[in-house]
Amino acid sequence: MHPPVLRVRELTKHFGNVTSVDGVSFDIFRGEVLGLLGANGAGKTTAINMVLGIVTPTGGRIEVFGKELMANRIEVLRQMNFCSTYTQLPGNLRIWQNLKVFGQIYRVPNLNSRIDEVLEMLEISHLKKRVSGELSAGEGTRLNLCKALLNRPRLLLLDEPTASLDPDIADKVRRVVKRIRDEEGTTILYTSHNMRDVEEVCDRVVFMHRGKVLFTGTSEETLHHFKEESLEDVFIRVARGGDIESKGEIEEASK
Amino acid sequence: MSLRTVRALVLRYLYLYTRTPVRIVELIFWPLVHLLVWGYLTRFLQQNIGDDFPHEITFLIGAVILWDILFRAQQGVAIFFLEDVWSRNLLNIFAAPVTNADYLGSTYAVGMMRATVTSVMLGGLSVLFYSFNIFQLSWALIPFVFNLLIFGWALGMISTALIVRWGPAAETLAWAVPFFIQPFAAVYYPVDYLPTALQWIAKALPCSYVFEGMRGVLTDGVVNWKELGIATLLNFFYLGLAGLLFVRVMLKGREKGLLTKFASQ
């Protein structure tokens, strides 16, 4: 078996007295899409930010491509990319200008043709010369995804990529995610509050609650474990939290 | 430092300025206002103050031009960072393979470009309007500009570090920091005219030696190389100190999640 593309062990983050991520461990293997799920405040985005090296962990270890992240940050980041609903590309620049800048930062070979390729993949080629700030929310999200795919990342972090998209565009984005996984073997860490996304694109899910990993497994294993009909029901149950903790499931899962 | 990464970051800045010409107004308008105000004040003083120093008073125009070099270099660093905050692009940059050195290198380059644009414009207009030629400073102009650029970069790094540390509410420091030191920098008057205690502050600021030096060249035609040497040494000290502060604040920023807070503003 190949070593994991991303290995997270006992990852912990304290902000003062608040524990945002508490001993989280998981692996993602090549070509796998792992859904990182949980209610707002569960610690998903903090975990992703630690994997990106934007937030320093209080404890634990992150290995990407078999290398310790912080010691090899630049080398590792060159082979990664991310797209988050919380970021934008500079609104004053035209789409091609934004992609050109990031393509140069990520040292993308044959940059101009790669820009055309990703724009076509996300079906926004016709917007190439448009100013980024004039795009609709859905077009902006697809532009962010173009940026994230530019360097053909081996590891892609997608933080709620379909959050502001209508069902049609969200479906197109899911197709792109599956396509790059299948055709390029891209490994993807995916967060979403849309359980349909998760069921459709994720091979496994990690449910987080109050900074801890509650359960890791396939969708079927998750439904079986929580004895629920759908991931949405599991999500709601996890988000409401109280009865889970009273059953000692967090403690059990963290053993 | 990777020159390719620096070039990409500078390219983004150039696109930004060519895309939004209104930003060029900021590079041209305020320096022009200062030049006109101080230029006509100089002309008024020359005509009314008597014959004591009718020529040397032109140092006020020289001071405007040189101060603007320092100010634009500082702005290049501080505004570069804020542009990313305003466009919610900060995480895209800091989650990309960009080192602190790449980032700072590109801000220095942008600071230098900004300083070049305004100083060329001011230099030309001061000849045209007031018959003041900044090149009468001759070869001394090179170390003067060099020292002002370095000190501007150092102040820019300090401004950025304070903004990261204290959050978006501290954005105004990007403009305010150079003016904290201006009263002690001997820009428009000699250090000797400050109270003794403040003279010590002035002597700790490399730019005060440059402005004193400029007045010296305009008055006596003599360059005080020893004082310029002190300014250069002080500059490297401040640049190192500001660099350490910047790196430390960035480390702290990653530890406390400050960069992500900027992104979600």
Coordinates of C-alpha atoms in Angstrom, one line a residue:
Chain A
M1 CA 0.0 0.0 0.0
H2 CA 1.3 3.5 -0.9
P3 CA 2.0 5.8 2.0
P4 CA -0.7 8.5 2.6
V5 CA -0.5 11.7 0.6
L6 CA -1.5 13.5 3.8
R7 CA -1.0 12.1 7.2
V8 CA -2.3 14.1 10.2
R9 CA -1.5 12.8 13.7
E10 CA -2.8 14.1 17.0
L11 CA -3.2 17.6 15.5
T12 CA -4.1 20.1 18.2
K13 CA -4.7 23.8 18.2
H14 CA -5.4 26.0 21.1
F15 CA -6.3 29.7 20.7
G16 CA -5.8 30.9 24.3
N17 CA -8.1 28.9 26.4
V18 CA -10.2 27.7 23.5
T19 CA -9.3 24.3 22.0
S20 CA -10.2 24.5 18.3
V21 CA -8.7 21.2 17.2
D22 CA -8.1 18.5 19.7
G23 CA -6.0 15.5 18.8
V24 CA -7.2 15.0 15.3
S25 CA -5.7 12.1 13.2
F26 CA -6.5 11.0 9.7
D27 CA -4.8 9.9 6.5
I28 CA -5.7 10.5 2.9
F29 CA -4.4 8.2 0.1
R30 CA -3.6 9.0 -3.5
G31 CA -6.7 9.6 -5.6
E32 CA -9.0 9.7 -2.6
V33 CA -11.5 12.3 -1.7
L34 CA -11.9 12.7 2.0
G35 CA -14.8 14.7 3.4
L36 CA -14.1 16.7 6.5
L37 CA -17.5 17.3 8.0
G38 CA -18.9 19.0 11.1
A39 CA -21.0 21.9 12.2
N40 CA -19.7 25.5 12.3
G41 CA -17.0 25.7 14.9
A42 CA -16.2 22.0 14.7
G43 CA -12.6 22.8 13.7
K44 CA -12.6 21.9 10.0
T45 CA -11.3 25.2 8.7
T46 CA -8.7 25.5 11.4
A47 CA -7.5 22.0 10.5
I48 CA -7.3 22.9 6.8
N49 CA -5.5 26.1 7.6
M50 CA -2.9 24.1 9.6
V51 CA -2.5 21.8 6.6
L52 CA -1.9 24.9 4.5
G53 CA 0.7 26.1 6.9
I54 CA -1.3 29.4 7.6
V55 CA -1.9 28.4 11.2
T56 CA 0.8 26.7 13.3
P57 CA -0.4 23.7 15.3
T58 CA -0.1 23.7 19.0
G59 CA 0.7 20.0 18.9
G60 CA 0.8 17.0 16.6
R61 CA 2.3 16.3 13.2
I62 CA 1.3 17.0 9.6
E63 CA 3.1 15.0 6.8
V64 CA 2.4 15.8 3.2
F65 CA 3.9 13.6 0.5
G66 CA 5.8 11.9 3.3
K67 CA 7.5 15.1 4.4
E68 CA 7.0 17.1 7.5
L69 CA 5.0 20.2 6.5
M70 CA 6.6 23.1 8.2
A71 CA 10.1 22.0 7.5
N72 CA 9.4 21.6 3.8
R73 CA 6.6 24.2 3.5
I74 CA 7.5 25.8 0.1
E75 CA 8.4 22.5 -1.6
V76 CA 5.2 21.0 -0.4
L77 CA 3.0 24.0 -1.2
R78 CA 4.2 24.0 -4.8
Q79 CA 2.5 20.6 -5.2
M80 CA -0.7 21.6 -3.4
N81 CA -3.4 24.1 -3.9
F82 CA -6.7 25.2 -2.3
C83 CA -9.9 26.9 -2.9
S84 CA -12.0 28.4 -0.2
T85 CA -15.3 30.2 -0.1
Y86 CA -13.7 32.7 2.3
T87 CA -11.1 34.0 -0.2
Q88 CA -11.2 35.8 -3.5
L89 CA -8.8 36.8 -6.2
P90 CA -8.2 40.5 -6.6
G91 CA -11.3 42.0 -8.0
N92 CA -9.5 44.7 -10.1
L93 CA -7.6 42.3 -12.2
R94 CA -8.9 40.5 -15.3
I95 CA -9.4 36.8 -15.0
W96 CA -6.4 35.9 -17.2
Q97 CA -4.2 38.4 -15.2
N98 CA -5.1 36.7 -11.9
L99 CA -4.4 33.3 -13.3
K100 CA -1.2 34.4 -14.8
V101 CA 0.1 35.8 -11.5
F102 CA -0.7 32.6 -9.6
G103 CA 0.5 30.4 -12.4
Q104 CA 3.9 32.1 -12.2
I105 CA 3.9 31.8 -8.4
Y106 CA 3.2 28.1 -8.7
R107 CA 5.7 27.8 -11.6
V108 CA 3.1 26.3 -14.0
P109 CA 4.8 25.2 -17.3
N110 CA 3.0 26.2 -20.6
L111 CA 1.0 28.7 -18.5
N112 CA -1.1 30.3 -21.2
S113 CA -2.4 27.0 -22.5
R114 CA -3.0 25.7 -19.0
I115 CA -5.0 28.8 -18.2
D116 CA -7.2 28.1 -21.3
E117 CA -7.5 24.5 -20.2
V118 CA -8.7 25.2 -16.6
L119 CA -11.1 28.0 -17.8
E120 CA -12.6 25.5 -20.2
M121 CA -12.8 22.8 -17.6
L122 CA -14.9 25.1 -15.4
E123 CA -16.8 26.5 -18.4
I124 CA -15.8 30.1 -18.0
S125 CA -13.5 30.5 -21.0
H126 CA -15.8 33.3 -22.3
L127 CA -15.1 35.3 -19.2
K128 CA -11.3 35.2 -19.6
K129 CA -11.0 39.0 -20.3
R130 CA -13.6 40.0 -17.7
V131 CA -12.7 41.9 -14.6
S132 CA -12.8 39.4 -11.6
G133 CA -14.8 41.8 -9.4
E134 CA -17.6 41.8 -12.0
L135 CA -18.2 38.1 -11.7
S136 CA -21.3 36.6 -10.1
A137 CA -20.7 34.6 -6.9
G138 CA -20.8 31.3 -8.8
E139 CA -18.4 32.6 -11.5
G140 CA -16.1 33.8 -8.7
T141 CA -16.1 30.4 -7.1
R142 CA -15.3 28.8 -10.4
L143 CA -12.4 31.3 -10.9
N144 CA -11.1 30.3 -7.4
L145 CA -11.3 26.7 -8.6
C146 CA -9.4 27.5 -11.7
K147 CA -6.6 29.0 -9.6
A148 CA -6.6 25.9 -7.4
L149 CA -6.3 23.6 -10.4
L150 CA -3.7 25.6 -12.3
N151 CA -0.6 23.7 -11.0
R152 CA -2.2 20.2 -11.3
P153 CA -1.9 19.8 -7.5
R154 CA -1.2 16.4 -6.1
L155 CA -3.2 17.5 -3.0
L156 CA -6.1 19.8 -3.3
L157 CA -7.9 21.4 -0.3
L158 CA -11.5 22.5 -1.1
D159 CA -13.2 24.4 1.7
E160 CA -16.9 24.6 1.0
P161 CA -16.4 25.0 -2.8
T162 CA -20.1 24.8 -3.6
A163 CA -21.3 27.1 -0.8
S164 CA -22.6 29.9 -3.0
L165 CA -23.5 27.9 -6.1
D166 CA -26.9 27.1 -7.7
P167 CA -27.7 23.4 -8.2
D168 CA -26.6 23.4 -11.8
I169 CA -23.2 25.0 -11.2
A170 CA -22.7 22.9 -8.0
D171 CA -23.3 19.8 -10.1
K172 CA -20.7 21.0 -12.6
V173 CA -18.2 21.6 -9.9
R174 CA -18.7 18.1 -8.4
R175 CA -18.2 16.7 -11.9
V176 CA -14.9 18.6 -12.1
V177 CA -13.8 17.3 -8.7
K178 CA -14.5 13.7 -9.7
R179 CA -12.9 14.2 -13.1
I180 CA -9.5 15.4 -11.7
R181 CA -9.6 12.6 -9.1
D182 CA -10.2 10.0 -11.8
E183 CA -8.0 11.4 -14.6
E184 CA -5.2 12.9 -12.7
G185 CA -5.3 11.0 -9.4
T186 CA -5.6 14.2 -7.4
T187 CA -6.0 13.7 -3.7
I188 CA -8.7 15.9 -2.2
L189 CA -9.6 17.1 1.2
Y190 CA -13.2 18.4 1.0
T191 CA -15.3 20.3 3.4
S192 CA -18.9 21.0 2.9
H193 CA -22.2 21.5 4.7
N194 CA -24.0 20.1 1.6
M195 CA -24.4 16.4 2.3
R196 CA -25.4 15.7 -1.3
D197 CA -21.9 16.9 -2.3
V198 CA -20.3 14.7 0.2
E199 CA -22.3 11.6 -0.8
E200 CA -21.5 12.2 -4.4
V201 CA -17.8 13.0 -4.3
C202 CA -16.3 11.7 -1.1
D203 CA -14.8 8.2 -0.7
R204 CA -14.6 8.5 3.1
V205 CA -15.7 11.1 5.6
V206 CA -14.3 12.3 8.9
F207 CA -16.9 13.7 11.2
M208 CA -15.6 16.3 13.6
H209 CA -17.4 17.7 16.7
R210 CA -15.9 20.4 19.0
G211 CA -12.5 19.9 17.6
K212 CA -12.4 16.1 17.9
V213 CA -12.8 13.3 15.4
L214 CA -16.1 11.6 16.1
F215 CA -16.0 9.0 13.3
T216 CA -14.0 8.1 10.2
G217 CA -15.3 5.8 7.5
T218 CA -17.2 5.5 4.2
S219 CA -20.7 7.0 3.9
E220 CA -22.2 3.5 4.5
E221 CA -20.1 2.8 7.5
T222 CA -21.0 6.2 8.9
L223 CA -24.8 5.6 8.5
H224 CA -24.4 2.2 10.1
H225 CA -22.4 3.5 13.0
F226 CA -24.8 6.3 13.8
K227 CA -27.9 4.2 12.9
E228 CA -29.3 7.0 10.7
E229 CA -30.9 7.0 7.2
S230 CA -28.8 9.8 5.6
L231 CA -25.6 11.7 6.1
E232 CA -27.8 14.8 6.6
D233 CA -29.4 13.1 9.6
V234 CA -26.0 12.2 11.0
F235 CA -24.8 15.8 10.5
I236 CA -27.8 17.2 12.4
R237 CA -27.3 14.7 15.2
V238 CA -23.6 15.5 15.4
A239 CA -24.2 19.2 15.2
R240 CA -26.7 19.0 18.1
G241 CA -24.1 17.1 19.9
G242 CA -25.5 16.5 23.4
D243 CA -26.8 13.0 23.1
I244 CA -23.6 11.9 21.3
E245 CA -21.4 12.9 24.1
S246 CA -23.7 11.4 26.7
K247 CA -23.3 8.1 24.8
G248 CA -19.6 8.5 25.1
E249 CA -19.1 8.2 21.4
I250 CA -16.4 10.9 21.2
E251 CA -14.4 9.1 23.8
E252 CA -15.0 5.8 22.1
A253 CA -14.0 7.1 18.7
S254 CA -10.9 8.8 20.0
K255 CA -9.6 5.5 21.5
Chain B
M1 CA 14.5 34.5 -2.3
S2 CA 13.0 33.4 -5.6
L3 CA 13.2 36.1 -8.3
R4 CA 10.5 34.3 -10.3
T5 CA 8.1 34.6 -7.3
V6 CA 9.1 38.2 -6.7
R7 CA 8.4 38.9 -10.4
A8 CA 5.0 37.3 -10.2
L9 CA 4.1 39.4 -7.1
V10 CA 5.3 42.6 -8.7
L11 CA 3.4 41.7 -11.9
R12 CA 0.2 41.5 -9.9
Y13 CA 0.9 45.0 -8.6
L14 CA 1.6 46.4 -12.0
Y15 CA -1.7 44.8 -13.3
L16 CA -3.5 46.5 -10.4
Y17 CA -2.1 49.9 -11.3
T18 CA -2.7 49.6 -15.0
R19 CA -6.2 48.3 -14.4
T20 CA -7.2 51.1 -12.0
P21 CA -5.6 54.4 -13.2
V22 CA -7.3 56.2 -10.3
R23 CA -4.6 54.7 -8.0
I24 CA -2.0 56.6 -10.0
V25 CA -3.7 59.7 -8.7
E26 CA -2.5 58.8 -5.2
L27 CA 1.1 58.5 -6.5
I28 CA 0.9 61.9 -8.3
F29 CA -1.8 64.0 -6.6
W30 CA -0.5 64.2 -3.0
P31 CA 3.2 64.7 -3.9
L32 CA 2.2 67.4 -6.3
V33 CA 0.1 69.2 -3.7
H34 CA 3.1 69.1 -1.3
L35 CA 5.4 70.4 -4.0
L36 CA 3.1 73.3 -4.9
V37 CA 2.5 74.3 -1.2
W38 CA 6.2 74.1 -0.2
G39 CA 7.4 75.5 -3.6
Y40 CA 5.3 78.6 -3.4
L41 CA 6.1 79.0 0.3
T42 CA 9.8 78.9 -0.7
R43 CA 9.2 81.6 -3.4
F44 CA 7.3 83.8 -0.9
L45 CA 10.1 83.5 1.7
Q46 CA 12.8 84.1 -0.9
Q47 CA 11.1 87.3 -1.9
N48 CA 10.3 88.6 1.6
I49 CA 12.8 87.2 4.1
G50 CA 15.6 89.4 2.9
D51 CA 19.0 88.5 1.4
D52 CA 20.2 86.3 4.2
F53 CA 19.6 83.0 2.5
P54 CA 17.7 83.5 -0.7
H55 CA 19.3 80.5 -2.4
E56 CA 19.5 78.0 0.4
I57 CA 15.8 78.2 1.2
T58 CA 15.2 76.0 -1.8
F59 CA 16.1 73.1 0.5
L60 CA 12.4 73.1 1.3
I61 CA 11.7 71.9 -2.2
G62 CA 14.5 69.4 -2.0
A63 CA 13.1 68.2 1.3
V64 CA 9.7 67.6 -0.3
I65 CA 11.2 65.5 -3.0
L66 CA 13.4 63.5 -0.7
W67 CA 10.7 63.0 2.0
D68 CA 8.5 61.6 -0.7
I69 CA 11.1 59.0 -1.7
L70 CA 11.1 57.7 1.9
F71 CA 7.3 57.9 2.2
R72 CA 6.6 56.0 -1.1
A73 CA 9.1 53.3 -0.2
Q74 CA 7.3 52.8 3.1
Q75 CA 4.0 52.9 1.4
G76 CA 5.2 50.3 -1.2
V77 CA 5.6 47.8 1.6
A78 CA 2.6 48.6 3.8
I79 CA 0.0 49.2 1.0
F80 CA 1.2 46.0 -0.8
F81 CA 0.0 44.0 2.2
L82 CA -3.2 46.0 2.6
E83 CA -4.1 45.4 -1.1
D84 CA -4.2 41.7 -0.3
V85 CA -6.3 42.3 2.8
W86 CA -8.8 44.6 0.9
S87 CA -9.2 42.1 -1.9
R88 CA -9.5 39.1 0.4
N89 CA -6.5 37.6 -1.3
L90 CA -4.3 37.3 1.7
L91 CA -4.8 33.5 2.2
N92 CA -4.2 32.8 -1.5
I93 CA -0.8 34.4 -1.1
F94 CA 0.3 33.0 2.2
A95 CA -1.0 29.5 1.4
A96 CA 1.0 29.7 -1.9
P97 CA 4.8 28.8 -2.1
V98 CA 5.8 32.3 -1.2
T99 CA 8.5 32.9 1.5
N100 CA 8.7 35.9 3.7
A101 CA 11.8 36.9 1.7
D102 CA 9.9 36.6 -1.6
Y103 CA 7.1 38.7 -0.2
L104 CA 9.4 41.4 1.3
G105 CA 11.5 41.4 -1.9
S106 CA 8.5 42.2 -4.0
T107 CA 7.3 44.9 -1.6
Y108 CA 10.8 46.5 -1.8
A109 CA 10.6 46.4 -5.6
V110 CA 7.2 48.0 -5.6
G111 CA 8.4 50.6 -3.0
M112 CA 11.3 51.5 -5.3
M113 CA 9.0 51.8 -8.3
R114 CA 6.6 54.1 -6.5
A115 CA 9.5 56.2 -5.3
T116 CA 10.9 56.4 -8.8
V117 CA 7.6 57.5 -10.3
T118 CA 7.0 60.3 -7.8
S119 CA 10.6 61.5 -7.5
V120 CA 11.0 61.8 -11.3
M121 CA 7.7 63.7 -11.5
L122 CA 8.6 66.0 -8.6
G123 CA 12.1 66.5 -9.9
G124 CA 10.9 67.5 -13.3
L125 CA 8.2 69.9 -12.0
S126 CA 10.5 71.5 -9.5
V127 CA 12.8 72.5 -12.4
L128 CA 9.9 73.7 -14.4
F129 CA 8.0 75.7 -11.7
Y130 CA 10.8 76.8 -9.3
S131 CA 14.1 76.4 -11.2
F132 CA 15.1 73.9 -8.5
N133 CA 17.2 71.1 -9.9
I134 CA 17.5 68.1 -7.5
F135 CA 20.6 67.0 -9.5
Q136 CA 22.5 69.9 -8.0
L137 CA 23.0 67.4 -5.2
S138 CA 25.2 65.7 -7.7
W139 CA 26.7 62.3 -6.7
A140 CA 25.4 62.8 -3.1
L141 CA 22.0 62.1 -4.5
I142 CA 22.8 58.4 -4.8
P143 CA 23.5 57.7 -1.1
F144 CA 20.7 60.1 -0.1
V145 CA 18.2 58.1 -2.1
F146 CA 19.7 54.8 -1.1
N147 CA 19.4 55.6 2.6
L148 CA 15.8 56.9 2.3
L149 CA 14.7 53.8 0.4
I150 CA 16.1 51.5 3.0
F151 CA 14.6 53.5 5.9
G152 CA 11.3 53.6 4.0
W153 CA 11.4 49.8 3.6
A154 CA 12.2 49.4 7.3
L155 CA 9.3 51.7 8.3
G156 CA 7.0 49.8 5.9
M157 CA 7.9 46.5 7.5
I158 CA 7.3 47.9 10.9
S159 CA 3.9 49.3 9.8
T160 CA 2.9 46.0 8.3
A161 CA 4.0 44.1 11.4
L162 CA 1.9 46.4 13.6
I163 CA -1.1 46.0 11.3
V164 CA -0.8 42.2 11.4
R165 CA -0.4 42.2 15.2
W166 CA -3.3 44.6 15.9
G167 CA -5.6 43.7 13.1
P168 CA -7.5 45.6 10.4
A169 CA -8.4 48.4 12.8
A170 CA -4.7 49.4 12.7
E171 CA -4.7 50.0 9.0
T172 CA -4.3 53.7 9.4
L173 CA -0.8 53.0 10.6
A174 CA 0.2 52.3 7.0
W175 CA -0.1 56.1 6.5
A176 CA 0.7 57.3 10.0
V177 CA 4.0 55.6 10.8
P178 CA 6.2 57.9 8.7
F179 CA 4.6 61.0 10.2
F180 CA 5.3 59.7 13.7
I181 CA 9.0 60.3 13.0
Q182 CA 8.7 63.3 10.7
P183 CA 9.0 66.0 13.4
F184 CA 12.3 64.5 14.5
A185 CA 13.6 63.7 11.1
A186 CA 14.9 67.3 10.4
V187 CA 13.1 67.3 7.1
Y188 CA 12.3 71.0 6.9
Y189 CA 14.6 72.4 9.6
P190 CA 18.0 71.6 11.1
V191 CA 18.4 69.2 14.0
D192 CA 19.9 72.1 16.1
Y193 CA 16.5 73.7 16.2
L194 CA 15.0 70.8 18.1
P195 CA 15.1 70.7 22.0
T196 CA 18.2 68.8 23.2
A197 CA 16.2 65.7 24.2
L198 CA 14.6 65.5 20.8
Q199 CA 17.9 66.0 19.1
W200 CA 18.9 62.6 20.4
I201 CA 15.9 61.1 18.8
A202 CA 16.8 62.9 15.5
K203 CA 20.3 61.5 15.7
A204 CA 19.0 58.0 16.0
L205 CA 17.0 58.4 12.8
P206 CA 19.0 57.8 9.6
C207 CA 16.9 60.1 7.5
S208 CA 17.8 63.1 9.6
Y209 CA 21.4 62.7 8.4
V210 CA 20.2 62.7 4.8
F211 CA 18.1 65.9 5.2
E212 CA 21.0 67.6 7.1
G213 CA 23.3 66.4 4.3
M214 CA 21.1 67.8 1.6
R215 CA 21.0 71.2 3.3
G216 CA 24.8 71.0 3.7
V217 CA 25.3 70.3 -0.1
L218 CA 22.9 73.1 -1.0
T219 CA 24.6 75.6 1.4
D220 CA 28.3 74.8 1.1
G221 CA 28.5 72.3 -1.7
V222 CA 30.1 69.9 0.7
V223 CA 29.0 66.3 1.3
N224 CA 29.5 65.0 4.9
W225 CA 30.4 61.4 4.0
K226 CA 31.0 60.5 7.7
E227 CA 27.4 61.4 8.6
L228 CA 26.1 59.5 5.6
G229 CA 28.1 56.5 6.8
I230 CA 26.4 56.8 10.1
A231 CA 23.0 57.0 8.4
T232 CA 23.9 53.8 6.4
L233 CA 24.9 51.9 9.5
L234 CA 21.8 53.0 11.3
N235 CA 19.7 52.0 8.3
F236 CA 21.1 48.4 8.2
F237 CA 20.4 48.2 11.9
Y238 CA 16.8 49.3 11.5
L239 CA 16.3 47.2 8.4
G240 CA 17.5 44.1 10.3
L241 CA 15.4 45.0 13.3
A242 CA 12.3 45.6 11.2
G243 CA 13.0 42.3 9.4
L244 CA 13.2 40.4 12.7
L245 CA 10.0 42.1 13.9
F246 CA 8.2 41.2 10.6
V247 CA 9.2 37.6 10.8
R248 CA 8.4 37.3 14.4
V249 CA 4.9 38.9 13.9
M250 CA 4.3 36.6 11.0
L251 CA 5.2 33.6 13.2
K252 CA 3.0 34.9 15.9
G253 CA 0.3 35.6 13.3
R254 CA 0.4 31.9 12.3
E255 CA 0.4 30.8 15.9
K256 CA -2.6 33.0 16.8
G257 CA -4.5 32.6 13.5
L258 CA -4.2 36.3 12.8
L259 CA -3.8 35.9 9.0
T260 CA -7.0 33.9 8.8
K261 CA -8.8 36.6 10.7
F262 CA -7.8 39.2 8.1
A263 CA -9.1 36.9 5.4
S264 CA -12.5 36.6 7.0
Q265 CA -13.0 40.4 7.4

